[in-house]
JSON list of C-alpha atoms and ligand atoms in Angstrom, two decimals:
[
{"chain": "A", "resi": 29, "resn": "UNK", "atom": "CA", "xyz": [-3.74, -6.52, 12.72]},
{"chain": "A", "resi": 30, "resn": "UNK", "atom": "CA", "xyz": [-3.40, -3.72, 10.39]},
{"chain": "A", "resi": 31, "resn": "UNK", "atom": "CA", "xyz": [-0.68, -1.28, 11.65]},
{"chain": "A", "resi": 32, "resn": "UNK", "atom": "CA", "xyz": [-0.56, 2.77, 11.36]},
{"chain": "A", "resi": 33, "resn": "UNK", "atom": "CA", "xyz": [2.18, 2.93, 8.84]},
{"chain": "A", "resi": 34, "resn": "UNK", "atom": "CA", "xyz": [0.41, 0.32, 6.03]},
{"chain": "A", "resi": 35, "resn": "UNK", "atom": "CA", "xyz": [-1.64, 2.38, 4.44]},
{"chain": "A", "resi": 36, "resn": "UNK", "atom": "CA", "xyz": [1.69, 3.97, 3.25]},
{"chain": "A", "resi": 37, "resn": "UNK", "atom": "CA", "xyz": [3.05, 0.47, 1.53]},
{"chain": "A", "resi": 38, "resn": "UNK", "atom": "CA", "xyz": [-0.71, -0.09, -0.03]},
{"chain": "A", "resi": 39, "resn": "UNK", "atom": "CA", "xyz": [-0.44, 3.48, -1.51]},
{"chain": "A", "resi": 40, "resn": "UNK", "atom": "CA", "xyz": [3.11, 2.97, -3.23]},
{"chain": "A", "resi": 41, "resn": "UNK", "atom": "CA", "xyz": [1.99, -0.25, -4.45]},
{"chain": "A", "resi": 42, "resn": "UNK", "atom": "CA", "xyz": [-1.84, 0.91, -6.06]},
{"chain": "A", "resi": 43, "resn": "UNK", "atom": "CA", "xyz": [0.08, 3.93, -7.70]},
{"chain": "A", "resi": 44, "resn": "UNK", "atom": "CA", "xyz": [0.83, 1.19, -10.49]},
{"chain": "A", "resi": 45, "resn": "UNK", "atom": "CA", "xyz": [4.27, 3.05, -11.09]},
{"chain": "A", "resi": 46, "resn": "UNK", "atom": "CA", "xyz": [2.41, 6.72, -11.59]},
{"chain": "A", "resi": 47, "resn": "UNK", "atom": "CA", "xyz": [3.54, 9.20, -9.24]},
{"chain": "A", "resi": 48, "resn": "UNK", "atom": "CA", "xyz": [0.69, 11.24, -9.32]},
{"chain": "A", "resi": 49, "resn": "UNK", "atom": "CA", "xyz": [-0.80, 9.29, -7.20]},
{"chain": "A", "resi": 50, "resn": "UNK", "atom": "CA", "xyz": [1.29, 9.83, -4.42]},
{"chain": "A", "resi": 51, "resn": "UNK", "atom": "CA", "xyz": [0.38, 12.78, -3.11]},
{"chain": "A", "resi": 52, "resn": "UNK", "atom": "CA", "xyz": [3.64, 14.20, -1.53]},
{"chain": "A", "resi": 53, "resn": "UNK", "atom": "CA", "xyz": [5.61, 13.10, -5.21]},
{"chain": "A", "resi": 54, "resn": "UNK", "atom": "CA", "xyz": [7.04, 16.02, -6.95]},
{"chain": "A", "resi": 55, "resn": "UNK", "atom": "CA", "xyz": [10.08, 14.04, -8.42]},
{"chain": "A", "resi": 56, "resn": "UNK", "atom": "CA", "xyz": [12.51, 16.89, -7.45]},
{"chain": "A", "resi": 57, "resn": "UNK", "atom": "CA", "xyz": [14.56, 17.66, -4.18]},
{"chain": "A", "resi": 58, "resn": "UNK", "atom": "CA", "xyz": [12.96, 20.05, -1.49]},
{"chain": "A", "resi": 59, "resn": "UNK", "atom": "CA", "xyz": [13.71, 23.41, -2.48]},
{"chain": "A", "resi": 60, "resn": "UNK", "atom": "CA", "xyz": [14.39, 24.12, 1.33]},
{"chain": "A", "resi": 61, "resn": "UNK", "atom": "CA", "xyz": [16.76, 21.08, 0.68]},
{"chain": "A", "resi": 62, "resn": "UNK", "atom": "CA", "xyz": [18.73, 22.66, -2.33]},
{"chain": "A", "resi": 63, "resn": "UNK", "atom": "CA", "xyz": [18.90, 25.77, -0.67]},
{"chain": "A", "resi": 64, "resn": "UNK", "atom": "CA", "xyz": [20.74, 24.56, 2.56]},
{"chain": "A", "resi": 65, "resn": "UNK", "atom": "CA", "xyz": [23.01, 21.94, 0.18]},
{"chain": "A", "resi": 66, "resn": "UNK", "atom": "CA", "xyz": [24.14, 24.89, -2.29]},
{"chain": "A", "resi": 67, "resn": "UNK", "atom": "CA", "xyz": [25.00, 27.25, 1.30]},
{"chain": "A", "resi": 68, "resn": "UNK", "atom": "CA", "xyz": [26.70, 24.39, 3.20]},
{"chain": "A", "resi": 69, "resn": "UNK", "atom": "CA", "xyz": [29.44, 22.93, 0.88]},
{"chain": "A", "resi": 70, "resn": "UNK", "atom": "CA", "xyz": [31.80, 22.41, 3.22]},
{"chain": "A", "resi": 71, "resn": "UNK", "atom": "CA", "xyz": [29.56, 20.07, 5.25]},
{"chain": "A", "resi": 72, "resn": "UNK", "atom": "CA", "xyz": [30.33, 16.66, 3.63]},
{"chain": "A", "resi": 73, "resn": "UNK", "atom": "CA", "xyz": [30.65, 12.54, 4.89]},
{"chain": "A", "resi": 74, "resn": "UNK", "atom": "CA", "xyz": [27.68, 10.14, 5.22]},
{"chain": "A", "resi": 75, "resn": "UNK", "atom": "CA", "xyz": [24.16, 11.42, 5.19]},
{"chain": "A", "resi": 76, "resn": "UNK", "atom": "CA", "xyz": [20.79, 10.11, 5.71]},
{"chain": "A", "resi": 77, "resn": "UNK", "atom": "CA", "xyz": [17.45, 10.21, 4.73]},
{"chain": "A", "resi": 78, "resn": "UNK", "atom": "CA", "xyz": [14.51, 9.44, 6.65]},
{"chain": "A", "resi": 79, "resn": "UNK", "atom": "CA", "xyz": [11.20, 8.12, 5.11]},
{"chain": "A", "resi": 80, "resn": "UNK", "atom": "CA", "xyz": [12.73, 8.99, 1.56]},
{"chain": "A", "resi": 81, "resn": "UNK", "atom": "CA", "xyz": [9.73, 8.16, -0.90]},
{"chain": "A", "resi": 82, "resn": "UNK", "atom": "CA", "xyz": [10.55, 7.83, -3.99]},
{"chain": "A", "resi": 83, "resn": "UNK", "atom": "CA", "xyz": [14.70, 9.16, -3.62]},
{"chain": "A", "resi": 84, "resn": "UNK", "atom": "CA", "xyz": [14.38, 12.91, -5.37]},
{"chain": "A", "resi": 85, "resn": "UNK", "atom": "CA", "xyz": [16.08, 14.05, -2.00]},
{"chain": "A", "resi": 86, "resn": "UNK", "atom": "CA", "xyz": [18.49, 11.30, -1.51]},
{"chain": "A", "resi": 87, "resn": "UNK", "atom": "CA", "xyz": [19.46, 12.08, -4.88]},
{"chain": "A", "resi": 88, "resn": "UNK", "atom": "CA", "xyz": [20.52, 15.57, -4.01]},
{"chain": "A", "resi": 89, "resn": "UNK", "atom": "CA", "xyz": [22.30, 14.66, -1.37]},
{"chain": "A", "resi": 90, "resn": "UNK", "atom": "CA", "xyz": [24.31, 12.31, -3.25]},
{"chain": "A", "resi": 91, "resn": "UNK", "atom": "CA", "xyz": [24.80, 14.60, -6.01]},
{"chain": "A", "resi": 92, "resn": "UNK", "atom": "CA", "xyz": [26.21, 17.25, -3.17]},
{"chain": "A", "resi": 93, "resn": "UNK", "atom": "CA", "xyz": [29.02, 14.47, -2.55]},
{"chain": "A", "resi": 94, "resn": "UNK", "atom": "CA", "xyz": [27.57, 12.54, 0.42]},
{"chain": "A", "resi": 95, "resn": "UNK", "atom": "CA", "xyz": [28.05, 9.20, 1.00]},
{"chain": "A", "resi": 96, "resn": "UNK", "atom": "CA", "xyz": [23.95, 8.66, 0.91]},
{"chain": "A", "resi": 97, "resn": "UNK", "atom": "CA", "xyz": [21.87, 6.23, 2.99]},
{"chain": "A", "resi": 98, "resn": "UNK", "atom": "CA", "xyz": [18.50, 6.59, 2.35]},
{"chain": "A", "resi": 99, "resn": "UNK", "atom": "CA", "xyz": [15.12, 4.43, 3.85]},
{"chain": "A", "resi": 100, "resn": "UNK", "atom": "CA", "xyz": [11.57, 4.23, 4.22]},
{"chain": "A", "resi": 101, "resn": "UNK", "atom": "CA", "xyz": [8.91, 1.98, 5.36]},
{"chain": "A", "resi": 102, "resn": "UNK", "atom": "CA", "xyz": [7.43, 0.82, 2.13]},
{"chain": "A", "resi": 103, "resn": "UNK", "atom": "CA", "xyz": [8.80, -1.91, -0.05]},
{"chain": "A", "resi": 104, "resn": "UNK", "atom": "CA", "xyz": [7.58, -0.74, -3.42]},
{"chain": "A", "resi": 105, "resn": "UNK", "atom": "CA", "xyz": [8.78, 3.17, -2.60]},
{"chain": "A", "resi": 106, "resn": "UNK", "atom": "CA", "xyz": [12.15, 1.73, -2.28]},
{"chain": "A", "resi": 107, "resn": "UNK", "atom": "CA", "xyz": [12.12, -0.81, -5.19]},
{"chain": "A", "resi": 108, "resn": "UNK", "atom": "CA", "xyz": [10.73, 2.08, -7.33]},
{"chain": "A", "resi": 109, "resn": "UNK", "atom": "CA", "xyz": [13.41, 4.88, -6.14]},
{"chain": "A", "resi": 110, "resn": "UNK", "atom": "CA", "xyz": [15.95, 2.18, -6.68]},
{"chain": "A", "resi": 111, "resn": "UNK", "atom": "CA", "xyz": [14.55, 1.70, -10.04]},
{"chain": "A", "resi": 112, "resn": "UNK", "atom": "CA", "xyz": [14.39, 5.53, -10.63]},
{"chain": "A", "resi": 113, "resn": "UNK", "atom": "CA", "xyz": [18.38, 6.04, -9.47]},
{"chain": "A", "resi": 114, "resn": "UNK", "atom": "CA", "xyz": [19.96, 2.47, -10.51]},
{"chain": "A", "resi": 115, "resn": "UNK", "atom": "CA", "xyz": [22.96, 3.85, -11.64]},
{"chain": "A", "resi": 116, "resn": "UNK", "atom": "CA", "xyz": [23.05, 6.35, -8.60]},
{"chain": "A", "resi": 117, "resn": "UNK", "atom": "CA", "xyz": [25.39, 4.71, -5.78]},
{"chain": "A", "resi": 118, "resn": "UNK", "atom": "CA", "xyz": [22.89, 5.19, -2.94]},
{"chain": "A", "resi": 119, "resn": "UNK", "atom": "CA", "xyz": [21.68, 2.99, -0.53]},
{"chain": "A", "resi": 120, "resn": "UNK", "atom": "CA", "xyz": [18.33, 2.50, -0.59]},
{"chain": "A", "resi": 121, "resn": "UNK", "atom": "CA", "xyz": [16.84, 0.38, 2.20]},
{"chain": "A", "resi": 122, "resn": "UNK", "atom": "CA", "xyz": [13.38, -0.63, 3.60]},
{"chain": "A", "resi": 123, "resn": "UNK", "atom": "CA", "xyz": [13.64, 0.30, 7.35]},
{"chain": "A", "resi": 124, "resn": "UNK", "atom": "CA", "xyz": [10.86, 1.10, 9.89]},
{"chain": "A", "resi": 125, "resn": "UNK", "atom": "CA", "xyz": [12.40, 4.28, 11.60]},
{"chain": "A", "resi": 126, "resn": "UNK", "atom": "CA", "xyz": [10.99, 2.74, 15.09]},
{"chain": "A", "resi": 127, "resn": "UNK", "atom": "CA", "xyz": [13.39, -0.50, 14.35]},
{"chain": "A", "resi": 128, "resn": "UNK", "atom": "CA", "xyz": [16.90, 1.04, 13.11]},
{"chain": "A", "resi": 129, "resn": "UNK", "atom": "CA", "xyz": [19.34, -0.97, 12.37]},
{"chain": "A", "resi": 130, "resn": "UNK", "atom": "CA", "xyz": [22.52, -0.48, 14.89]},
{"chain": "A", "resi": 131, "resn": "UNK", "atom": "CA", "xyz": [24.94, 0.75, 12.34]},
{"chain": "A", "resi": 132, "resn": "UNK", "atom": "CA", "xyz": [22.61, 3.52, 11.77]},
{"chain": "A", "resi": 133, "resn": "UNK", "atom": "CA", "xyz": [22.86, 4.95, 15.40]},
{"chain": "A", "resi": 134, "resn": "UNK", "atom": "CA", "xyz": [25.14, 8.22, 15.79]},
{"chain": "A", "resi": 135, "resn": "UNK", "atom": "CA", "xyz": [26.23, 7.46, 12.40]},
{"chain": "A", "resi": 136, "resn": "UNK", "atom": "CA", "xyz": [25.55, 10.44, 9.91]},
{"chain": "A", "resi": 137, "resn": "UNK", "atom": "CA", "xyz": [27.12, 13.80, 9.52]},
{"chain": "A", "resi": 138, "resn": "UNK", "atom": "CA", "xyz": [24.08, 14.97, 7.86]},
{"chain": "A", "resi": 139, "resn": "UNK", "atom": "CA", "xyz": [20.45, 13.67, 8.06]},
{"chain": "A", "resi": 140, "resn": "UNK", "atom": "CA", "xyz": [17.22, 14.95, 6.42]},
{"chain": "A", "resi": 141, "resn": "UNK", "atom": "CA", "xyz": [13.92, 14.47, 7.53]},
{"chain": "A", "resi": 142, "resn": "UNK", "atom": "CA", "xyz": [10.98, 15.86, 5.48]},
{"chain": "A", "resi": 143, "resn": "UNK", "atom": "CA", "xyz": [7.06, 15.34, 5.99]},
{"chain": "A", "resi": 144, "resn": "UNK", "atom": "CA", "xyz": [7.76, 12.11, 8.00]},
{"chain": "A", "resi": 145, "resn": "UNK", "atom": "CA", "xyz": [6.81, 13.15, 11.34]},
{"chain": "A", "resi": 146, "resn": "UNK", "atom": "CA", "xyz": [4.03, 14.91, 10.39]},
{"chain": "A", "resi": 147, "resn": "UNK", "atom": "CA", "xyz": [3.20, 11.85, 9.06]},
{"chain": "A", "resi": 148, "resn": "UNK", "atom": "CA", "xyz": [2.65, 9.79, 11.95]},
{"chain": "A", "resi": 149, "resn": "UNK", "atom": "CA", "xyz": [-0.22, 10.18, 14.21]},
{"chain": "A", "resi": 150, "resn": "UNK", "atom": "CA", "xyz": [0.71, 12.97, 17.28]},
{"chain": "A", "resi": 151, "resn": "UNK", "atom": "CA", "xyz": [1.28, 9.78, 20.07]},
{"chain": "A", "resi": 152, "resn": "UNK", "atom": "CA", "xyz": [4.14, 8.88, 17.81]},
{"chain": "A", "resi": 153, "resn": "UNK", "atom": "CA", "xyz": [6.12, 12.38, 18.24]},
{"chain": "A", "resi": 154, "resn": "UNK", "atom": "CA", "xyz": [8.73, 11.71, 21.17]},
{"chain": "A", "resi": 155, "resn": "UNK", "atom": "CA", "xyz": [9.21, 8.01, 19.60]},
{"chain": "A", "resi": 156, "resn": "UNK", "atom": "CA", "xyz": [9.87, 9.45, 15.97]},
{"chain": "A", "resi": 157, "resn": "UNK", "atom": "CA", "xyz": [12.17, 12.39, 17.30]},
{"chain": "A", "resi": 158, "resn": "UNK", "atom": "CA", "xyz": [13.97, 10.54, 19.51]},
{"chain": "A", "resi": 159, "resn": "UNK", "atom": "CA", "xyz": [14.38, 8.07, 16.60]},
{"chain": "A", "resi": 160, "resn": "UNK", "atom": "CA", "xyz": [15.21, 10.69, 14.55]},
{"chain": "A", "resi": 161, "resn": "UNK", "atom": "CA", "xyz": [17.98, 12.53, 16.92]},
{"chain": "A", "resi": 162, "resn": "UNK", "atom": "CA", "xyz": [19.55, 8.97, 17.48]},
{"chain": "A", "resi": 163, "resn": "UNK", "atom": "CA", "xyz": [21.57, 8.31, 13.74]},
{"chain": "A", "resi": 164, "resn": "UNK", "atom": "CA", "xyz": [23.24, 11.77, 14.42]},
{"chain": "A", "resi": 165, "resn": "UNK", "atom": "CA", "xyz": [26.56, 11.65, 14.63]},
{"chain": "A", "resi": 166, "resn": "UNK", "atom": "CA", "xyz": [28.96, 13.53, 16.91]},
{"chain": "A", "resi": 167, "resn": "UNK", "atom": "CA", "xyz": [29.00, 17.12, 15.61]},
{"chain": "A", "resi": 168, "resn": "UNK", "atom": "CA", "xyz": [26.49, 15.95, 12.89]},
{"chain": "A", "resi": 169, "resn": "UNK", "atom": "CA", "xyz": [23.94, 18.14, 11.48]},
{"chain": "A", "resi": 170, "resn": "UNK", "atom": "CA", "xyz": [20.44, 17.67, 11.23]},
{"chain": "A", "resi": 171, "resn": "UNK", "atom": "CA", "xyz": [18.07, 19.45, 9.17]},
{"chain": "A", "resi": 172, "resn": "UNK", "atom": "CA", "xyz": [13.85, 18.88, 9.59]},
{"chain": "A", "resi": 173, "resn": "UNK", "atom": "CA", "xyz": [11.19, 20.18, 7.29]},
{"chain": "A", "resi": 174, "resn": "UNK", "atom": "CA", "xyz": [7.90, 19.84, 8.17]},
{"chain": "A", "resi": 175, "resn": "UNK", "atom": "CA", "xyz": [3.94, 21.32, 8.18]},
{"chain": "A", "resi": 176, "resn": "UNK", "atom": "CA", "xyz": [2.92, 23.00, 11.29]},
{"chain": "A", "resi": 177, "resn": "UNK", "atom": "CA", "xyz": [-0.06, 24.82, 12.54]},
{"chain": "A", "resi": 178, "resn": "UNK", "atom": "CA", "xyz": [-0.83, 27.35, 15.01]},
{"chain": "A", "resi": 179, "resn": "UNK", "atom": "CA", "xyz": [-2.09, 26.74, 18.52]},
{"chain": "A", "resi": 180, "resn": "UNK", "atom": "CA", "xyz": [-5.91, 26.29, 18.55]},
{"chain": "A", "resi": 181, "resn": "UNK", "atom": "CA", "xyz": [-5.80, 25.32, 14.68]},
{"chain": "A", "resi": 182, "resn": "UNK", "atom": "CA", "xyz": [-7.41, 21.82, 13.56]},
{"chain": "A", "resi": 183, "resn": "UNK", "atom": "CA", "xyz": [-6.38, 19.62, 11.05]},
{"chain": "A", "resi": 184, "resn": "UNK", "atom": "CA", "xyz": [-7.77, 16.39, 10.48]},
{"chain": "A", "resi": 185, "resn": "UNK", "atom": "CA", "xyz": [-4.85, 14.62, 9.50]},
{"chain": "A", "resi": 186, "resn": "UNK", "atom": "CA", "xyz": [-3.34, 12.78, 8.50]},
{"chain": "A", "resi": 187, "resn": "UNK", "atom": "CA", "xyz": [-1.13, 14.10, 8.08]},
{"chain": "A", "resi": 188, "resn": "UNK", "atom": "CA", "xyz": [-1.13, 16.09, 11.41]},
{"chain": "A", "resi": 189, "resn": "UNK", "atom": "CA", "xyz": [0.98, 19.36, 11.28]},
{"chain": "A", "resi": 190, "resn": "UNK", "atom": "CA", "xyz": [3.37, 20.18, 14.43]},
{"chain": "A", "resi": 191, "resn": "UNK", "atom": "CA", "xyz": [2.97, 22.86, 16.54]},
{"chain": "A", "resi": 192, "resn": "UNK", "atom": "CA", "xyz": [6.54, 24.76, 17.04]},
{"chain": "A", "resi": 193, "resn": "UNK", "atom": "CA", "xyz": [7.20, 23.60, 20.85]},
{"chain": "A", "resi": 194, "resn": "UNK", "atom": "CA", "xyz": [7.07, 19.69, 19.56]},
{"chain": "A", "resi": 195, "resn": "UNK", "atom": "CA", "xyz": [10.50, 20.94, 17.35]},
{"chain": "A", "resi": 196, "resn": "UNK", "atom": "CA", "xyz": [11.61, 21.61, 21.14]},
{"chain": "A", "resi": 197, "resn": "UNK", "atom": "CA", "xyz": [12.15, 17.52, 21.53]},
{"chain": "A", "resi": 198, "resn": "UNK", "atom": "CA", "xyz": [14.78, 17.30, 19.75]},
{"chain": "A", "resi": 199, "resn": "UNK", "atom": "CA", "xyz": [16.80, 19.49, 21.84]},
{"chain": "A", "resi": 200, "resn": "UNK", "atom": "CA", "xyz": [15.16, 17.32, 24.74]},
{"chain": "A", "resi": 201, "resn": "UNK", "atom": "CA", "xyz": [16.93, 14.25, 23.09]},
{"chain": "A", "resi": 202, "resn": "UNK", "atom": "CA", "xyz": [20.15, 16.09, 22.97]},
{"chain": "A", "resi": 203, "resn": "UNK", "atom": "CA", "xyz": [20.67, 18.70, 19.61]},
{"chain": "A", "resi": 204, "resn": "UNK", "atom": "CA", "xyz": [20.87, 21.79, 19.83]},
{"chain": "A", "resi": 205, "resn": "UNK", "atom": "CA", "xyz": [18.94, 24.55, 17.37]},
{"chain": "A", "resi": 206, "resn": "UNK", "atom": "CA", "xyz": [21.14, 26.25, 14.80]},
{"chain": "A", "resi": 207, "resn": "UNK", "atom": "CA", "xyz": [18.39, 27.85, 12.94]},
{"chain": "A", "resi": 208, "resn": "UNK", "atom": "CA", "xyz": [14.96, 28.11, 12.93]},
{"chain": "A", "resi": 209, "resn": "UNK", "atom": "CA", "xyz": [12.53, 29.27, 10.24]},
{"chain": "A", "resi": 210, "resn": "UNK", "atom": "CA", "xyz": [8.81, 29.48, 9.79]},
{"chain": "A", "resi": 211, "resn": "UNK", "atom": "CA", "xyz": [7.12, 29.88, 6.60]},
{"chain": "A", "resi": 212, "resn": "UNK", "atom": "CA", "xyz": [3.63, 30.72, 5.95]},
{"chain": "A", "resi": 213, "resn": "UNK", "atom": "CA", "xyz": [1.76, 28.16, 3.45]},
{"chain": "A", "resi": 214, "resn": "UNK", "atom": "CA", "xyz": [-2.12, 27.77, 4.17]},
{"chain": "A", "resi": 215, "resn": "UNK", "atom": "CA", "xyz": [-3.68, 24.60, 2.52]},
{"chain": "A", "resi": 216, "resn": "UNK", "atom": "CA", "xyz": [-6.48, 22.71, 3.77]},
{"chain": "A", "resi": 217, "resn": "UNK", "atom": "CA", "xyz": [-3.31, 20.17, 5.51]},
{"chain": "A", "resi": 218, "resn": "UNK", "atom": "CA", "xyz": [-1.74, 22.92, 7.43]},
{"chain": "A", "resi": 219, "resn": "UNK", "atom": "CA", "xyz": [-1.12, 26.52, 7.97]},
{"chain": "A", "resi": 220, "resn": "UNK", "atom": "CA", "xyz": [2.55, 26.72, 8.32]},
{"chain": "A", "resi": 221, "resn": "UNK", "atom": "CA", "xyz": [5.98, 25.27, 7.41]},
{"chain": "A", "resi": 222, "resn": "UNK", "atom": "CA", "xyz": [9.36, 24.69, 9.37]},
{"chain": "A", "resi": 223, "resn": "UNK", "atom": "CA", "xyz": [12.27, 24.93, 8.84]},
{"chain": "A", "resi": 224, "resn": "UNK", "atom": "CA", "xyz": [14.85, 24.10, 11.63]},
{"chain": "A", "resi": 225, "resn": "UNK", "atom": "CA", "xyz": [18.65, 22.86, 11.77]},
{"chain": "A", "resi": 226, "resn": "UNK", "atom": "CA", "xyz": [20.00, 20.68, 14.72]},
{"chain": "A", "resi": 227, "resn": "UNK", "atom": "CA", "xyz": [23.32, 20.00, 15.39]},
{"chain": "A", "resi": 228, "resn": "UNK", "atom": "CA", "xyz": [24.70, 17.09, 17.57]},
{"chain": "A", "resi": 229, "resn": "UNK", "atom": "CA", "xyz": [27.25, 18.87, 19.75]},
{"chain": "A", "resi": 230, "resn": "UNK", "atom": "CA", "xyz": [29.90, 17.52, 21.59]},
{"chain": "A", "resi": 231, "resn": "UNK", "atom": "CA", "xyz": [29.20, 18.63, 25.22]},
{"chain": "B", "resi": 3, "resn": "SAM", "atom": "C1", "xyz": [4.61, 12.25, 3.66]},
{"chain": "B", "resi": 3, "resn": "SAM", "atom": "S1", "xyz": [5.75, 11.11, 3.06]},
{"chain": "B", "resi": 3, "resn": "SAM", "atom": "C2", "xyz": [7.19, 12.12, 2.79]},
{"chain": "B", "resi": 3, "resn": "SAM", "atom": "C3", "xyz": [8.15, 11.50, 1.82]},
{"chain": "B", "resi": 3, "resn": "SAM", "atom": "C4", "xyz": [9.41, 12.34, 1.57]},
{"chain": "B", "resi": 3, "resn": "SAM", "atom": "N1", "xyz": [10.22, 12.43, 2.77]},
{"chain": "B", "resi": 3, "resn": "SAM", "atom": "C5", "xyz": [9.05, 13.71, 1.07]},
{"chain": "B", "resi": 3, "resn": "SAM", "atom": "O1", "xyz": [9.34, 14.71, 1.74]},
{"chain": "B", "resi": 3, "resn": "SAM", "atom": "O2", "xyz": [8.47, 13.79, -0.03]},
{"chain": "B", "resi": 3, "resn": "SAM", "atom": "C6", "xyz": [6.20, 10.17, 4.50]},
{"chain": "B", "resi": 3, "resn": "SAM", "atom": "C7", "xyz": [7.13, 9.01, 4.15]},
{"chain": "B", "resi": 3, "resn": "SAM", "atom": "O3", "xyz": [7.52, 8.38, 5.37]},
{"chain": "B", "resi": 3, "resn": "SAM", "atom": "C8", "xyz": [7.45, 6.97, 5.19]},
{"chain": "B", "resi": 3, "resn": "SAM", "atom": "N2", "xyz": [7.22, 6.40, 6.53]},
{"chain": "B", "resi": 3, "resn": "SAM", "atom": "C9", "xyz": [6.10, 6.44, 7.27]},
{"chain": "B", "resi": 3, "resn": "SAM", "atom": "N3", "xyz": [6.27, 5.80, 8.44]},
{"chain": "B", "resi": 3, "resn": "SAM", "atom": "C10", "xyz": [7.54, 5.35, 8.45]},
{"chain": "B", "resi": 3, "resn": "SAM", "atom": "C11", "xyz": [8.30, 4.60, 9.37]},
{"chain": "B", "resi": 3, "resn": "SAM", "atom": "N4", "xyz": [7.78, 4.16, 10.52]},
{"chain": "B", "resi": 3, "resn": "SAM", "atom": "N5", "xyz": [9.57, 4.30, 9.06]},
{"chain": "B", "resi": 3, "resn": "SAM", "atom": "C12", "xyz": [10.12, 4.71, 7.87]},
{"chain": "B", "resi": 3, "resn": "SAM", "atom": "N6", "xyz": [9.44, 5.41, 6.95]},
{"chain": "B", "resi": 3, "resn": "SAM", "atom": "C13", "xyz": [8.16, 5.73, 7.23]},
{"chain": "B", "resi": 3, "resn": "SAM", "atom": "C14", "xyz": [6.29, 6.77, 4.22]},
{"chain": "B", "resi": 3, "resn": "SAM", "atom": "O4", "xyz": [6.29, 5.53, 3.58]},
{"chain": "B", "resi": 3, "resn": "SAM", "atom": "C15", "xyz": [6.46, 7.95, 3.29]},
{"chain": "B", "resi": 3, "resn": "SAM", "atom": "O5", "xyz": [7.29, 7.65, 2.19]}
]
């Protein structure tokens, strides 16, 4: 039975190597991404990527001095960002964020997710945040980028853009908002973007 997150292994592997066909690809770090790395120098340790694509992010991260984990579902986006960054020392891995390994649990002192969640049909939110919030470690930070809409807008999907009280689960599974910022970019995928950092705080 085919499964909501294949069509994302069968688009990797048709792109025969050409990232133009990936729609998301820009083969360079988030700018949102640079931005915080270049402000937050003295934030350092193990980070993590969630649903990394082809590794432009990962890459960052590493190159900001993190020790950098870095997975996604598909097998040929990890074969071809390990190809891409061979001589990198990151660890690129083929993980389904639903079935995380349990090294990976309150693990990271920094984690990025971009455009995953958004990714996922809307049943999958509280499973994929909660996912998410779990490989945070103690005093760990957490920062999320990701399309969002208005209330009342409609977007086809996928991939389906968040409406700002869904970023309210991850304090529900335990982080608390450091910042929170909200960018206007209409397309015909979604009217807004977010911006938000978590951090895991000892209580
Ligand atoms: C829209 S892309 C975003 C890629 C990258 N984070 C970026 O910002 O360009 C979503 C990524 O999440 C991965 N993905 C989807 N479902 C996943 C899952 N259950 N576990 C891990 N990765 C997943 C996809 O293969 C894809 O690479």
């Amino acid at each position: 039975m085919k499964k909501d997150t294949d069509w994302f292994e069968e688009l990797y592997n048709n792109a025969d190597g050409e990232s133009c066909n990936i729609p998301w690809a820009k083969l360079e770090p988030d700018p949102l991404l640079v931005e915080f790395l270049s402000n937050n120098t003295n934030l350092q340790g193990r980070a993590l990527v969630i649903g990394c694509g082809l590794g432009d992010d990962a890459k960052a991260i590493s190159d900001a001095g993190f020790d950098t984990v870095a997975f996604d579902i598909s097998q040929s986006a990890i074969k071809w960002a390990k190809k891409r960054f061979e001589e990198r020392d990151i660890e690129f891995s083929v993980h389904d964020i639903f079935k995380l390994p349990k090294e990976y649990l309150e693990s990271f002192d920094f984690v990025f997710e971009s455009l995953t969640i958004q990714s996922l049909p809307i049943t999958f939110r509280p499973e994929i945040i909660e996912a998410i919030t779990s490989t945070v470690a103690e005093n760990g930070k957490l920062l999320v980028v990701a399309h969002g809409k208005n209330e009342g807008e409609k977007f086809e999907g996928p991939p389906y853009p968040l409406l700002m009280n869904e970023l309210g689960l991850f304090e529900k599974y335990g982080l608390t908002q450091l910042e929170f910022s909200i960018y206007d970019e209409a397309s015909n995928l979604s009217s807004l973007k977010f911006k938000a950092l978590y951090q895991n705080q000892c209580h």
